[in-house]
CSV table of C-alpha atoms in Angstrom, one decimal:
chain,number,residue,atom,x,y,z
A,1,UNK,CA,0.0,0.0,0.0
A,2,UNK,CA,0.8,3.7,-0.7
A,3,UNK,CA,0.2,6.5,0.1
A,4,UNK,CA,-0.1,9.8,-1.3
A,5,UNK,CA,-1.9,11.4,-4.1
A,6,UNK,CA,-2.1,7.7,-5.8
A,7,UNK,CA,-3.1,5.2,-3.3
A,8,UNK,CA,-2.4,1.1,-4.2
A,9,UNK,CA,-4.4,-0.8,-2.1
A,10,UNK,CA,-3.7,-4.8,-1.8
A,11,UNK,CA,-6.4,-6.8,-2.0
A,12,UNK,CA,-6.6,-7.6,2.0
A,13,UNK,CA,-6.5,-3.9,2.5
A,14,UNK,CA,-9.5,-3.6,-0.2
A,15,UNK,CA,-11.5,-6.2,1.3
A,16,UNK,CA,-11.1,-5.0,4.9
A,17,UNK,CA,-12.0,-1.5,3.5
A,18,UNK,CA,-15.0,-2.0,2.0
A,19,UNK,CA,-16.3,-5.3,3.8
A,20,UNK,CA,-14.7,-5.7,7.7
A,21,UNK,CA,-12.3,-8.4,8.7
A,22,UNK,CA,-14.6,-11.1,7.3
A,23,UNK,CA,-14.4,-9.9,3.7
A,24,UNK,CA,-10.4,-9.4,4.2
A,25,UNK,CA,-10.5,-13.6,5.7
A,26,UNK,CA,-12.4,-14.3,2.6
A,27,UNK,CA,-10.2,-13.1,0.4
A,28,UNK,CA,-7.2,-14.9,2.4
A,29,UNK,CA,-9.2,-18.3,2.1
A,30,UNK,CA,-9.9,-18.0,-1.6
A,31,UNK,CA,-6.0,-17.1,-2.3
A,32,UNK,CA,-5.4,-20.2,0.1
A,33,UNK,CA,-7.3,-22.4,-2.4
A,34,UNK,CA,-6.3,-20.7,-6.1
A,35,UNK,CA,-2.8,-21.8,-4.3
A,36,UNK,CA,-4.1,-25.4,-4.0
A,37,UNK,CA,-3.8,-24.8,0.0
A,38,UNK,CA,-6.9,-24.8,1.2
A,39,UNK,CA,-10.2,-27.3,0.3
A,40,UNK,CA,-13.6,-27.6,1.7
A,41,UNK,CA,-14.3,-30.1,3.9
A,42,UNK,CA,-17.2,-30.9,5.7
A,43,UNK,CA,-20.7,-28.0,4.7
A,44,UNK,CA,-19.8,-24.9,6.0
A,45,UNK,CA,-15.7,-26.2,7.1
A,46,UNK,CA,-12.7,-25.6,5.8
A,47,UNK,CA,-9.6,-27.7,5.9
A,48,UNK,CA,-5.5,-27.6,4.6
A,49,UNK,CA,-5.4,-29.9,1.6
A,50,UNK,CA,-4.1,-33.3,1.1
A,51,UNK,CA,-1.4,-31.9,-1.4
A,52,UNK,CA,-0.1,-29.2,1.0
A,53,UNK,CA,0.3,-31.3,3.7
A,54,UNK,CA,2.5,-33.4,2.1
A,55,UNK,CA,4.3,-30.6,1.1
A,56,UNK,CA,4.8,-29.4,3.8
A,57,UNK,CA,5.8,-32.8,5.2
A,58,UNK,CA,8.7,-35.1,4.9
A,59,UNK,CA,9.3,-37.4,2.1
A,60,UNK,CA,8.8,-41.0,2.8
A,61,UNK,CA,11.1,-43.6,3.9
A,62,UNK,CA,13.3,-45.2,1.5
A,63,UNK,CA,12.6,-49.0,0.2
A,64,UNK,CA,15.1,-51.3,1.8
A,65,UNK,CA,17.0,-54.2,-0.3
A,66,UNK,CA,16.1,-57.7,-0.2
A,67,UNK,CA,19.6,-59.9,1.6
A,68,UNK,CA,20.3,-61.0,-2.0
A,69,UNK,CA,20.7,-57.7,-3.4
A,70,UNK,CA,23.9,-54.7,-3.8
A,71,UNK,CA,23.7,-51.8,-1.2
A,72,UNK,CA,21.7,-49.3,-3.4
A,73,UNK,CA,23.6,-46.7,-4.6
A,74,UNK,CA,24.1,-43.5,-2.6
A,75,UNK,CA,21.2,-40.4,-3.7
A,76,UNK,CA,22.3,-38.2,-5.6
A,77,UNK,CA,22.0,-34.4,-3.8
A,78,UNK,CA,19.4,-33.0,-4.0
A,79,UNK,CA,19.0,-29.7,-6.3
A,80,UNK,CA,18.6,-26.6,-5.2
A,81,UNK,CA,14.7,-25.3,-5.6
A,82,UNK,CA,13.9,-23.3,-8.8
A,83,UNK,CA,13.3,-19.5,-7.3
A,84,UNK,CA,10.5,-19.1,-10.1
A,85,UNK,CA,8.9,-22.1,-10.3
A,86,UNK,CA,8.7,-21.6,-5.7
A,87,UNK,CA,5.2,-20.0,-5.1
A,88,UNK,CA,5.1,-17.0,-3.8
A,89,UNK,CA,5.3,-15.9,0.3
A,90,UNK,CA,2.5,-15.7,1.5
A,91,UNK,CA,0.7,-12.0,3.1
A,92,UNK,CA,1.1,-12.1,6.8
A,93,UNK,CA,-2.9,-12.3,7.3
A,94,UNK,CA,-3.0,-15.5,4.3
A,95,UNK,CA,-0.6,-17.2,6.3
A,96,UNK,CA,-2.1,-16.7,9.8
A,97,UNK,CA,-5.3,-18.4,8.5
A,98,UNK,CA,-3.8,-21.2,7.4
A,99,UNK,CA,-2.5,-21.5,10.2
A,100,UNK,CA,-5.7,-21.3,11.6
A,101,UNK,CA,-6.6,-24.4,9.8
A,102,UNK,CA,-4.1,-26.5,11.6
A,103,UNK,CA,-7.7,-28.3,12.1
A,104,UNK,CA,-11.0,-28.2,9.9
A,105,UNK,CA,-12.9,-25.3,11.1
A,106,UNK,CA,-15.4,-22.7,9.9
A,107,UNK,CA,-15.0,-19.4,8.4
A,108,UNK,CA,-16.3,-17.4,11.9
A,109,UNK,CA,-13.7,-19.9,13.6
A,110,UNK,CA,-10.8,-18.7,11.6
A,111,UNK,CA,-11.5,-15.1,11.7
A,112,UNK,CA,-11.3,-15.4,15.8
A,113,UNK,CA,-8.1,-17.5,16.0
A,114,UNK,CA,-5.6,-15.0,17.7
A,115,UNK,CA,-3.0,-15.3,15.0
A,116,UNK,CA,-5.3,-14.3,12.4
A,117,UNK,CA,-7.2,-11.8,15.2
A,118,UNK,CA,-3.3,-10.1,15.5
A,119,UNK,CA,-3.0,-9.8,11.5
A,120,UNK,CA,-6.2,-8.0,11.0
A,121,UNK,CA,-5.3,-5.5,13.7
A,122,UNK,CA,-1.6,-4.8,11.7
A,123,UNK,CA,-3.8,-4.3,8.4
A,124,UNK,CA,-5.8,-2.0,10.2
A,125,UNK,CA,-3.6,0.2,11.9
A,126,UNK,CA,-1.8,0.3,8.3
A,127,UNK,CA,-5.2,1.6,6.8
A,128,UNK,CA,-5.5,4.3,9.9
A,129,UNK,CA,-1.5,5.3,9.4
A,130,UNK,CA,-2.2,5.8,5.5
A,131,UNK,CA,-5.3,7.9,6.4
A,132,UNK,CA,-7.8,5.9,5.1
A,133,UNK,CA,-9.9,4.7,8.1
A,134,UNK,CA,-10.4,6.0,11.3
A,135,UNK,CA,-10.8,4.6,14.4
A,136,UNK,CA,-13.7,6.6,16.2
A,137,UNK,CA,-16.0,6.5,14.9
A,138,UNK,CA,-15.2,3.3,13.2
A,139,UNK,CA,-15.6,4.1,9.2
A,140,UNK,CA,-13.7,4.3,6.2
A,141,UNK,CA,-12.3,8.0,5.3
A,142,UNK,CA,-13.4,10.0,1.9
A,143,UNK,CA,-9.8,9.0,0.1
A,144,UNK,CA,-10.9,5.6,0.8
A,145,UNK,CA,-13.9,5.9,-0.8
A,146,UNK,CA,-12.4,7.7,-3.5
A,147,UNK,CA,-10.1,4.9,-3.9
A,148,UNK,CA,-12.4,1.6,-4.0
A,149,UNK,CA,-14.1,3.8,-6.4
A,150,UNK,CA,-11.4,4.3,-8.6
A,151,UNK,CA,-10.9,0.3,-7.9
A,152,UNK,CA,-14.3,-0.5,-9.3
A,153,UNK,CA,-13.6,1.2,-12.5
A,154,UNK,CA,-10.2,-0.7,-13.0
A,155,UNK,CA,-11.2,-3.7,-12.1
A,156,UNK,CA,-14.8,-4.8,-13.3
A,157,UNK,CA,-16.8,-7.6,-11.9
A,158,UNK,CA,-15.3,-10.8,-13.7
A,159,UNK,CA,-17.7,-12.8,-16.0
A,160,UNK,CA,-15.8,-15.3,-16.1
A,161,UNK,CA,-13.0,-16.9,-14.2
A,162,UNK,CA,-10.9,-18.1,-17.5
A,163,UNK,CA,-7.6,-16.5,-18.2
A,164,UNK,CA,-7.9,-14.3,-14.7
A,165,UNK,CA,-4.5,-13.8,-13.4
A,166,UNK,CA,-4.8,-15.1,-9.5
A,167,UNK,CA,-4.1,-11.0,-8.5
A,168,UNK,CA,-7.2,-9.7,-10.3
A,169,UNK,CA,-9.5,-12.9,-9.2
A,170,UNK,CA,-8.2,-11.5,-5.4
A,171,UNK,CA,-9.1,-8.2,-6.4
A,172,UNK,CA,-12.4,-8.8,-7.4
A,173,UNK,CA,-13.4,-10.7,-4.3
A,174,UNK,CA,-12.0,-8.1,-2.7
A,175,UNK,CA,-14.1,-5.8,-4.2
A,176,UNK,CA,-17.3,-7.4,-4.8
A,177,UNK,CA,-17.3,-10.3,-2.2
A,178,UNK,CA,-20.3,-12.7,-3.1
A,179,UNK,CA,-21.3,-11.6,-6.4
A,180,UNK,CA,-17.4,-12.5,-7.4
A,181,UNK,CA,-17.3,-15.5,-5.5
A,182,UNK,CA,-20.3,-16.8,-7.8
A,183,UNK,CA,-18.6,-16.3,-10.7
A,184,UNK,CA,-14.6,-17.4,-9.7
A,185,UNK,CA,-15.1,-20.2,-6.9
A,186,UNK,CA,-18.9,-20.9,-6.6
A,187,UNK,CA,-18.8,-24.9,-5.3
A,188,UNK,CA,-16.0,-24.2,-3.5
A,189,UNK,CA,-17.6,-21.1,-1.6
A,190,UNK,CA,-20.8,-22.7,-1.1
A,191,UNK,CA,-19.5,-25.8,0.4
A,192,UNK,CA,-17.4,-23.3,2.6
A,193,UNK,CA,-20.0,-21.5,3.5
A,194,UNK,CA,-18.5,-18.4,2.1
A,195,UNK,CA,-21.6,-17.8,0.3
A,196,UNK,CA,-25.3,-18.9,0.7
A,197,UNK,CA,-27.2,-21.7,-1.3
A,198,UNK,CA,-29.2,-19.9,-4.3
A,199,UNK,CA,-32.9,-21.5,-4.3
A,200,UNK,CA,-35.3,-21.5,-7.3
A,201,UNK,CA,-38.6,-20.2,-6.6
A,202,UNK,CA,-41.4,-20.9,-9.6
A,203,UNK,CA,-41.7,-18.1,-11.6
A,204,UNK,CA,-39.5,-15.9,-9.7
A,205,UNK,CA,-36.2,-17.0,-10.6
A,206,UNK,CA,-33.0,-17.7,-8.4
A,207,UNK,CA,-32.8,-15.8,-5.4
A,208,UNK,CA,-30.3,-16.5,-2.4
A,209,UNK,CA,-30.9,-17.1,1.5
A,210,UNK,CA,-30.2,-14.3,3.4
A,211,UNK,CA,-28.2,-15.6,6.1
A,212,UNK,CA,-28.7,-15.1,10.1
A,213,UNK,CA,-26.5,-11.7,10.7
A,214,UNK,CA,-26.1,-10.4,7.3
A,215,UNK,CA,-24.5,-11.7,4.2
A,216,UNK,CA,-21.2,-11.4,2.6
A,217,UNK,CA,-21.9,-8.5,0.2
A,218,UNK,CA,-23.0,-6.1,2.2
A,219,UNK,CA,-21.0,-2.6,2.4
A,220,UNK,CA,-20.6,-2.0,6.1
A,221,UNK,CA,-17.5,-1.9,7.9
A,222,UNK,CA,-16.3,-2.9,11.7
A,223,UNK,CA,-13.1,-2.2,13.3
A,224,UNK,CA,-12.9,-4.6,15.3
A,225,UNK,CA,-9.8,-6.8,15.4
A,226,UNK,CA,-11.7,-10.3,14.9
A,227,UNK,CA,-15.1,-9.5,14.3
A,228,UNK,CA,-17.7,-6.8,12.9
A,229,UNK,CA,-18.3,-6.0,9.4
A,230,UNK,CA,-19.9,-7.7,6.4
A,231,UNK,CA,-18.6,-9.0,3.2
């Protein structure tokens, strides 16, 4: 993020703006999964998946030699990792809520876990530094507003997911919250629980749920450190 005359906002730092710390966990938890990090588990959980645990694991034993056979021979070293084909480092906020999902757990879960609770509050304080929110009353500043505006007109709601570079797919969660996660990550963010289950009414068309306590596109924002707000 800068700051100044041209302001760059992150995607966190978008989502956060316009939505609370729930829309700024969503977006974390969507660039979890484009990473191949993070799965749904059971309705309304999520869960580390099978691939990055074993990533992040150790490799498996080696096969021993029947009696009858030569010693193998020695492994050759191992090759130092290609910088450009490594994935990225993680934001400190993406990476707290993975941690978060040490076990399954559900999206209010993660945004209370102290770790990810800590990395909201760093974000925010960033935000009140730069000058775009302020901390009593709780509310986003006019540059902000002037900013996700500005935003909006770069970055258009997505019809499609195809040939979307990961950074503008976080951006337009970021911006949009459920409306985007329709379009980008629908089965993924319904059997999160990111979003809520569209019904078909006769002769009305598809219309969503409205959950219990607001949805995830609404426009209001909290400033509290774990929860608050609405995506």
């Amino acid at each position: 993020m800068s700051t100044g005359t041209s302001i760059r906002l992150r995607p966190y730092e978008v989502a956060l703006l316009r939505g609370g710390p729930r829309a700024a966990v969503t977006v974390a938890v969507v660039a979890l999964h484009l990473r191949g990090d993070v799965e749904a588990g059971r309705p309304g959980r999520l869960r580390t998946s099978e691939a990055s645990s074993e990533a992040a694991g150790q490799a498996p034993p080696p096969q021993t030699s029947p009696p009858s056979q030569a010693p193998p021979a020695p492994p050759a070293p191992a090759s130092s990792p290609d910088p450009a084909s490594s994935p990225a480092p993680l934001p400190p906020l993406a990476e707290a809520v993975r941690a978060a999902l040490a076990r399954p757990a559900g999206l209010p879960q993660v945004r209370d876990h102290a770790d990810v609770r800590a990395a909201l509050a760093e974000l925010q304080a960033g935000l009140r530094a730069a000058g775009l929110l302020r901390a009593f009353p709780p509310h986003r500043t006019r540059n902000a507003r002037r900013a996700l505006d500005a935003l909006s007109a770069e970055h258009p709601l997505p019809t499609s997911r195809k040939g979307l570079p990961e950074s503008d797919a976080l951006m337009a969660v970021a911006l949009y919250g459920e409306p985007a996660l329709h379009v980008l990550v629908p089965r993924f963010a319904l059997r999160a629980g990111l979003i809520t289950r569209a019904e078909v009414a006769e002769g009305k068309g598809f219309h969503s749920r409205s959950p219990r306590g607001g949805g995830t596109g609404g426009t209001a924002y909290s400033c509290g450190g774990g929860g608050g707000g609405s995506d």
